[in-house]
mmCIF file with all atom_site columns, C-alpha atoms in Angstrom:
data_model
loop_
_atom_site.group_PDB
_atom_site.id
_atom_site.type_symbol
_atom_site.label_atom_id
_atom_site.label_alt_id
_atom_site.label_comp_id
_atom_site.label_asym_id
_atom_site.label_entity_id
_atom_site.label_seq_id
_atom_site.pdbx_PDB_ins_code
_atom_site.Cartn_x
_atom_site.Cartn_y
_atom_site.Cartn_z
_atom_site.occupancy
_atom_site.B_iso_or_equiv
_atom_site.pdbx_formal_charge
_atom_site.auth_seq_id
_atom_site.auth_comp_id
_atom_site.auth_asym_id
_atom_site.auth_atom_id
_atom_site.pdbx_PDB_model_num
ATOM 1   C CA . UNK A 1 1   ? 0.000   0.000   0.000  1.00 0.00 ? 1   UNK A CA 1
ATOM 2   C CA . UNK A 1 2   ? 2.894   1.988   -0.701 1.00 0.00 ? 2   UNK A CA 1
ATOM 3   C CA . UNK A 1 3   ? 2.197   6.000   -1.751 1.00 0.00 ? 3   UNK A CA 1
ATOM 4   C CA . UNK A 1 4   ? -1.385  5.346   -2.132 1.00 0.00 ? 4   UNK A CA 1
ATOM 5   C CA . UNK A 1 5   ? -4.334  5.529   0.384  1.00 0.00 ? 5   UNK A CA 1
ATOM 6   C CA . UNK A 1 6   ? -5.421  2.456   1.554  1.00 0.00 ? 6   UNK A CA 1
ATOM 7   C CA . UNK A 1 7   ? -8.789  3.272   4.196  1.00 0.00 ? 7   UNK A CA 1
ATOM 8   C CA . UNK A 1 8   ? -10.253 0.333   6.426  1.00 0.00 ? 8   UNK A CA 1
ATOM 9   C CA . UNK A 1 9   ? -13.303 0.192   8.990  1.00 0.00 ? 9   UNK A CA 1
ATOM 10  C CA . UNK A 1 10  ? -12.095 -0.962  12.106 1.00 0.00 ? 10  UNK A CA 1
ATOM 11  C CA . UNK A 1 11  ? -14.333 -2.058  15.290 1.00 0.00 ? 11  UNK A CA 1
ATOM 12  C CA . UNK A 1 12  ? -12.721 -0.546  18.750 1.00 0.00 ? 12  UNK A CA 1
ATOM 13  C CA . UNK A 1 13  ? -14.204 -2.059  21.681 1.00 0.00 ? 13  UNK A CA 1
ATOM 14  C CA . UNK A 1 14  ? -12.505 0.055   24.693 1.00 0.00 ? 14  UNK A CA 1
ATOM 15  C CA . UNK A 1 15  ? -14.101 0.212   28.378 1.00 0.00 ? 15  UNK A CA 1
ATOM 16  C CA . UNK A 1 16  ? -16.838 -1.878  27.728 1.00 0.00 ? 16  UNK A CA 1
ATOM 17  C CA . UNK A 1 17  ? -18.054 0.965   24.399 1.00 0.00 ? 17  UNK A CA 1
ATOM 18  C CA . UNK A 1 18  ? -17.838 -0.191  20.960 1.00 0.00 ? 18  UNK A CA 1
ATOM 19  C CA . UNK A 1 19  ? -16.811 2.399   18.083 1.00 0.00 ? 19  UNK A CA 1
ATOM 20  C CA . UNK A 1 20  ? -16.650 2.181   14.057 1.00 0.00 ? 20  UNK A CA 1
ATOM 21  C CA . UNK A 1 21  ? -13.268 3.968   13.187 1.00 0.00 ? 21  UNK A CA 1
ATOM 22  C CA . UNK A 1 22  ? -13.148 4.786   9.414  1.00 0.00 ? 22  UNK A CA 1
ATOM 23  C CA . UNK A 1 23  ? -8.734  4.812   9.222  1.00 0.00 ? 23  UNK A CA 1
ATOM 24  C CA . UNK A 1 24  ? -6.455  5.692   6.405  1.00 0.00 ? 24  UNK A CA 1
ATOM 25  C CA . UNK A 1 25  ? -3.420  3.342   7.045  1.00 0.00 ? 25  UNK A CA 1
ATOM 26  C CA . UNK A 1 26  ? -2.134  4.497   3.843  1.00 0.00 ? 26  UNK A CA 1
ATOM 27  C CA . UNK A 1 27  ? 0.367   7.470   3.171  1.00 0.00 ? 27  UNK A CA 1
ATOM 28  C CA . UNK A 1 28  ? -1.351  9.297   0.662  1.00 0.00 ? 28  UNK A CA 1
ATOM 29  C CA . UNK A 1 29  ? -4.937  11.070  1.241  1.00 0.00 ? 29  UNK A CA 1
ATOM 30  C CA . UNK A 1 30  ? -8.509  9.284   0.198  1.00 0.00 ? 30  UNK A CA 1
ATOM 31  C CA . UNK A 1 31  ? -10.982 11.710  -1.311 1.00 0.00 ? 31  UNK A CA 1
ATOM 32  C CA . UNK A 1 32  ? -14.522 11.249  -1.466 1.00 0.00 ? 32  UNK A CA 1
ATOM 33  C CA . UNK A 1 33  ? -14.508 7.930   1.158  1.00 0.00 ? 33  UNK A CA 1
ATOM 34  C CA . UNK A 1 34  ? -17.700 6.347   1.817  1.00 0.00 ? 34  UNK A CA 1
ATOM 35  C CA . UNK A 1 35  ? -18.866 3.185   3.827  1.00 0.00 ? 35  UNK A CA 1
ATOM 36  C CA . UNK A 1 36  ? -21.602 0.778   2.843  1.00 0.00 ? 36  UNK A CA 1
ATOM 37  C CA . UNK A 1 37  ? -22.878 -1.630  5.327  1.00 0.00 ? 37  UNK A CA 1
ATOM 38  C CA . UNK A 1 38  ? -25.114 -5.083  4.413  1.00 0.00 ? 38  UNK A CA 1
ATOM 39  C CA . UNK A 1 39  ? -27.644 -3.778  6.536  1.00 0.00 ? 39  UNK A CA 1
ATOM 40  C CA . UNK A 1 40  ? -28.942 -1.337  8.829  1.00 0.00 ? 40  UNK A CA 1
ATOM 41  C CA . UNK A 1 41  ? -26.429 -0.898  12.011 1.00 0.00 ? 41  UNK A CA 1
ATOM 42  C CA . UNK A 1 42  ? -28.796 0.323   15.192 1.00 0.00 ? 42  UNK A CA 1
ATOM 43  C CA . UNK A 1 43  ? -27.086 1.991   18.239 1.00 0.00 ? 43  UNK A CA 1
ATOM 44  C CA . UNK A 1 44  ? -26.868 4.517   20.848 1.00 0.00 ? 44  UNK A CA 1
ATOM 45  C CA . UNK A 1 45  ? -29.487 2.047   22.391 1.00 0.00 ? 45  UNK A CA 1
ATOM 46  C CA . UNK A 1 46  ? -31.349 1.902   19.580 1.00 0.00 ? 46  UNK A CA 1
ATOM 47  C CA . UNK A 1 47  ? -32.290 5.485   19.024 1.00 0.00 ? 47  UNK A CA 1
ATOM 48  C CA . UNK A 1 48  ? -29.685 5.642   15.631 1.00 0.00 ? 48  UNK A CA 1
ATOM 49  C CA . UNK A 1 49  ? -29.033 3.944   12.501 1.00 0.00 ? 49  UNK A CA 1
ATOM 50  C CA . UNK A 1 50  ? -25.697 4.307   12.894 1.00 0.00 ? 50  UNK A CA 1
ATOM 51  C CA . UNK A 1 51  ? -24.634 2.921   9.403  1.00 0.00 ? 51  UNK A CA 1
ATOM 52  C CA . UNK A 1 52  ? -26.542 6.000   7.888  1.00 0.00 ? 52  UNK A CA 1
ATOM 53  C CA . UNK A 1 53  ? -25.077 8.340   9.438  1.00 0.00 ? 53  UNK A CA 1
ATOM 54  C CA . UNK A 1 54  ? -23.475 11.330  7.469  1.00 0.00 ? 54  UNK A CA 1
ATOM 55  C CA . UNK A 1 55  ? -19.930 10.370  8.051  1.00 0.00 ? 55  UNK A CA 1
ATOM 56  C CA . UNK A 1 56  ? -20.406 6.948   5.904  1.00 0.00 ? 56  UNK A CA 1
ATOM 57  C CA . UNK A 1 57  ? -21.778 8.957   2.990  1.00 0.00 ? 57  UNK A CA 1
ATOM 58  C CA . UNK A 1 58  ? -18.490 10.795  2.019  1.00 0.00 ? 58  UNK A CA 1
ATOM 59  C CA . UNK A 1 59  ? -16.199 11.938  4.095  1.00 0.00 ? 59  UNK A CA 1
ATOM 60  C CA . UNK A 1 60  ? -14.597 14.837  1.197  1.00 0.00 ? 60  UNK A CA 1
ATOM 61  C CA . UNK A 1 61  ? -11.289 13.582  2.451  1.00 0.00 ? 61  UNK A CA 1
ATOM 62  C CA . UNK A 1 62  ? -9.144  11.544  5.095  1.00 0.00 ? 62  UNK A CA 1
ATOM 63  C CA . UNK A 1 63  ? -5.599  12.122  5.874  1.00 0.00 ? 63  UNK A CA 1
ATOM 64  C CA . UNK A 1 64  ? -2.940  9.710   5.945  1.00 0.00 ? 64  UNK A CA 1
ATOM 65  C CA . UNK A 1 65  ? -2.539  8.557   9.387  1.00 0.00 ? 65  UNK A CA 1
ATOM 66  C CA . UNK A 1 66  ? -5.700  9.940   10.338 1.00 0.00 ? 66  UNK A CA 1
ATOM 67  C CA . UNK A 1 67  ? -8.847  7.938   11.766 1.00 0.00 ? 67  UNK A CA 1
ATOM 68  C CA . UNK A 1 68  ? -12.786 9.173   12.551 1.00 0.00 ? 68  UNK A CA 1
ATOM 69  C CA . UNK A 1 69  ? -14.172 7.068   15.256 1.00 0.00 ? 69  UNK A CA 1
ATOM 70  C CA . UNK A 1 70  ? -18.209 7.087   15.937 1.00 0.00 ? 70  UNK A CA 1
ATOM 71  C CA . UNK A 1 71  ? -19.918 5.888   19.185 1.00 0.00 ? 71  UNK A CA 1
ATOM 72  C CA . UNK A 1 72  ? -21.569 2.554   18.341 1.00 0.00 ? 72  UNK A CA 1
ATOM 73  C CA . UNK A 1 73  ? -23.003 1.419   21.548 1.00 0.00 ? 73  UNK A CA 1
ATOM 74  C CA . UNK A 1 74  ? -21.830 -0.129  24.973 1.00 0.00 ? 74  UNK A CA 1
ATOM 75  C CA . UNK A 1 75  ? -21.295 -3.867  24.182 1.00 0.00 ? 75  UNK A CA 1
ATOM 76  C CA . UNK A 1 76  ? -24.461 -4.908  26.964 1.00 0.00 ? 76  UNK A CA 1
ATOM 77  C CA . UNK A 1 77  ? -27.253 -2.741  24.497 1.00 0.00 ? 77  UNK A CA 1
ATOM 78  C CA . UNK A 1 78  ? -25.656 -3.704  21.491 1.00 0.00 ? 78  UNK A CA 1
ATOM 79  C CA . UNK A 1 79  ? -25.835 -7.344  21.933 1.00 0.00 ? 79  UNK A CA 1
ATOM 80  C CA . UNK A 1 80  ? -28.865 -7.266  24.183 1.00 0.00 ? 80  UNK A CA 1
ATOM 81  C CA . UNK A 1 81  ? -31.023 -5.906  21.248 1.00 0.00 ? 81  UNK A CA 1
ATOM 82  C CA . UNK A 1 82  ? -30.203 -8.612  19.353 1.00 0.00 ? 82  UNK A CA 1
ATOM 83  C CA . UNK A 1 83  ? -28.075 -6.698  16.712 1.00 0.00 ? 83  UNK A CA 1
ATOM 84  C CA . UNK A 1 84  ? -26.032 -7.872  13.975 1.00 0.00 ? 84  UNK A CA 1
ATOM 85  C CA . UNK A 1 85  ? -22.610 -10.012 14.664 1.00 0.00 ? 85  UNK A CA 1
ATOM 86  C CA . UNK A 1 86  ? -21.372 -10.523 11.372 1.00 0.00 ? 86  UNK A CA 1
ATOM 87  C CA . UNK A 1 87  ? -21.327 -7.097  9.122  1.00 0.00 ? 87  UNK A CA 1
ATOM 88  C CA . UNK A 1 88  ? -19.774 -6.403  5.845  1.00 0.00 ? 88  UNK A CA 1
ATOM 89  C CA . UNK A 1 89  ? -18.772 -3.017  4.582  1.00 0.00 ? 89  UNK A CA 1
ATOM 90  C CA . UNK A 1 90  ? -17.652 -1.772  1.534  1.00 0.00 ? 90  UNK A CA 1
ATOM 91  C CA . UNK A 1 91  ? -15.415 1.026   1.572  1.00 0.00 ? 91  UNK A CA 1
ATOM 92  C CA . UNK A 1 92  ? -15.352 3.317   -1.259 1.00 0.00 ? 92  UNK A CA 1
ATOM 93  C CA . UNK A 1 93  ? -12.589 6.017   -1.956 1.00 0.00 ? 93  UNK A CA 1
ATOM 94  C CA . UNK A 1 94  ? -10.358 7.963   -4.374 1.00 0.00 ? 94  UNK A CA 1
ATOM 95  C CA . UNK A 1 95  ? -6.343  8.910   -4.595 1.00 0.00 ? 95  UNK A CA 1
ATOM 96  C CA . UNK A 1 96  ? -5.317  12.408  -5.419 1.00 0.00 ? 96  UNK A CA 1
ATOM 97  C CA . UNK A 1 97  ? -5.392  11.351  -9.164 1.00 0.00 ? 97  UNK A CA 1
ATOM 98  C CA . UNK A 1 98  ? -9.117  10.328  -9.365 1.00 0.00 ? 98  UNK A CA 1
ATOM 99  C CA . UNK A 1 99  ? -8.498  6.547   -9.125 1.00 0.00 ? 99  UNK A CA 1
ATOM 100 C CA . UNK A 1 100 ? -10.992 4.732   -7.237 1.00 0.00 ? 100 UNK A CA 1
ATOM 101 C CA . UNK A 1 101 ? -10.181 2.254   -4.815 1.00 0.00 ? 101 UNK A CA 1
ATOM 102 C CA . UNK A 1 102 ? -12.846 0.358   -3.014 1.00 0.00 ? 102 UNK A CA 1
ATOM 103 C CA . UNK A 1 103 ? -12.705 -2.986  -0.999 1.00 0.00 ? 103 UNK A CA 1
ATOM 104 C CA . UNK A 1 104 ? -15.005 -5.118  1.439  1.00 0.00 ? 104 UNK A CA 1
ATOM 105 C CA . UNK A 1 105 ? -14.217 -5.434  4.948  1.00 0.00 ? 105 UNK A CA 1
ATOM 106 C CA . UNK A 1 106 ? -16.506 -8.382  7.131  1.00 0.00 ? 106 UNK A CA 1
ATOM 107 C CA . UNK A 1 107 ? -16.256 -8.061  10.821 1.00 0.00 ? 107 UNK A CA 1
ATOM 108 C CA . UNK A 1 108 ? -17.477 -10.378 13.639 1.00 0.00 ? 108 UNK A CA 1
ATOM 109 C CA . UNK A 1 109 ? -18.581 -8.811  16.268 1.00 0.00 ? 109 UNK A CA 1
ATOM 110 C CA . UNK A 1 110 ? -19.248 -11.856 18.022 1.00 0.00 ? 110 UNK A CA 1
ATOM 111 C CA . UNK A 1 111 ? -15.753 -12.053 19.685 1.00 0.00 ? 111 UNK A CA 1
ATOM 112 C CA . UNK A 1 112 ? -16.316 -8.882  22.183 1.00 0.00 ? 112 UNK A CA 1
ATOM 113 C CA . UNK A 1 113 ? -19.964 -10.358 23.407 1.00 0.00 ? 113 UNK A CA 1
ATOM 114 C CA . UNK A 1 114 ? -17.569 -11.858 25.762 1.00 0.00 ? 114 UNK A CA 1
ATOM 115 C CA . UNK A 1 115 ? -14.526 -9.824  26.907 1.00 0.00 ? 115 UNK A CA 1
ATOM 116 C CA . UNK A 1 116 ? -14.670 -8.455  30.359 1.00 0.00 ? 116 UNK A CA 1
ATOM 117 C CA . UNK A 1 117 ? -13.883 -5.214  31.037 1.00 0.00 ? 117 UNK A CA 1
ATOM 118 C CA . UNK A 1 118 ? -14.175 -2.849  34.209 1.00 0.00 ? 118 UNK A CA 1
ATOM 119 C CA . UNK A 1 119 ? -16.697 0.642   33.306 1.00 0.00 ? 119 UNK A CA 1
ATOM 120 C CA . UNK A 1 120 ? -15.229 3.709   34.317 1.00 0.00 ? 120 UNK A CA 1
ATOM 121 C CA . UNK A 1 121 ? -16.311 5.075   37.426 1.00 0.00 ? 121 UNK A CA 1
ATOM 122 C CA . UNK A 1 122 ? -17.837 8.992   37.304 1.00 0.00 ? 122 UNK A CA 1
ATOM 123 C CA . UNK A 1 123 ? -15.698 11.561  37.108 1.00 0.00 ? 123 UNK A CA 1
ATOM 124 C CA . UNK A 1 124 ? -12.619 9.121   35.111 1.00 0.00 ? 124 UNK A CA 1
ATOM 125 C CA . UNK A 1 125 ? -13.640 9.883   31.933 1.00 0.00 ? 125 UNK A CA 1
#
């Protein structure tokens, strides 16, 4: 991925909160970067489609290096709702000479149903 973009969706469970992070691992910048998902992703205890919200659409453009997390949900709503464990998305995006670049990324969110994790008491965050 050498002097090119190369963007990813990455799941961050931290403190018992999961996150979408839309990430440019490359070393160039994307332009006009948008997310797809297979199906509707509900959060913030089911008062948002997360998966529509405005950063998926296009995001104009995403430094190298750089990353734009999102609140998901806390692991105990999101999996107590009954939501999706297995989501694709496909990641859409184009280098500083108009090439597009797109690629599908599957995640299973299964594996953090289970990891333990101690919640911040008030005032720590």
């Amino acid at each position: 991925m050498r002097g090119m973009p190369h963007v990813i969706l990455d799941v961050v469970f931290e403190d018992g909160l999961l996150y979408f992070a839309v990430r440019n691992i490359g070393t160039r910048p994307a332009l006009s970067v948008s997310v797809a998902f297979d199906q509707p992703i509900i959060g913030l205890d089911g008062a948002r489609d997360v998966s529509a919200l405005p950063l998926f659409q296009r995001l104009a453009f995403l430094a190298p290096g750089r990353e734009i997390r999102t609140l998901l949900d806390t692991s105990a709503s999101y999996f107590g709702r009954g939501q999706p464990e297995r989501i694709a998305a496909r990641i859409s995006y184009r280098d500083a000479r108009g090439r597009r670049r797109s690629a599908v990324i599957r995640h299973d969110l299964s594996i953090y149903r289970s990891l333990a994790y101690t919640p911040a008491r008030e005032g720590e965050r």
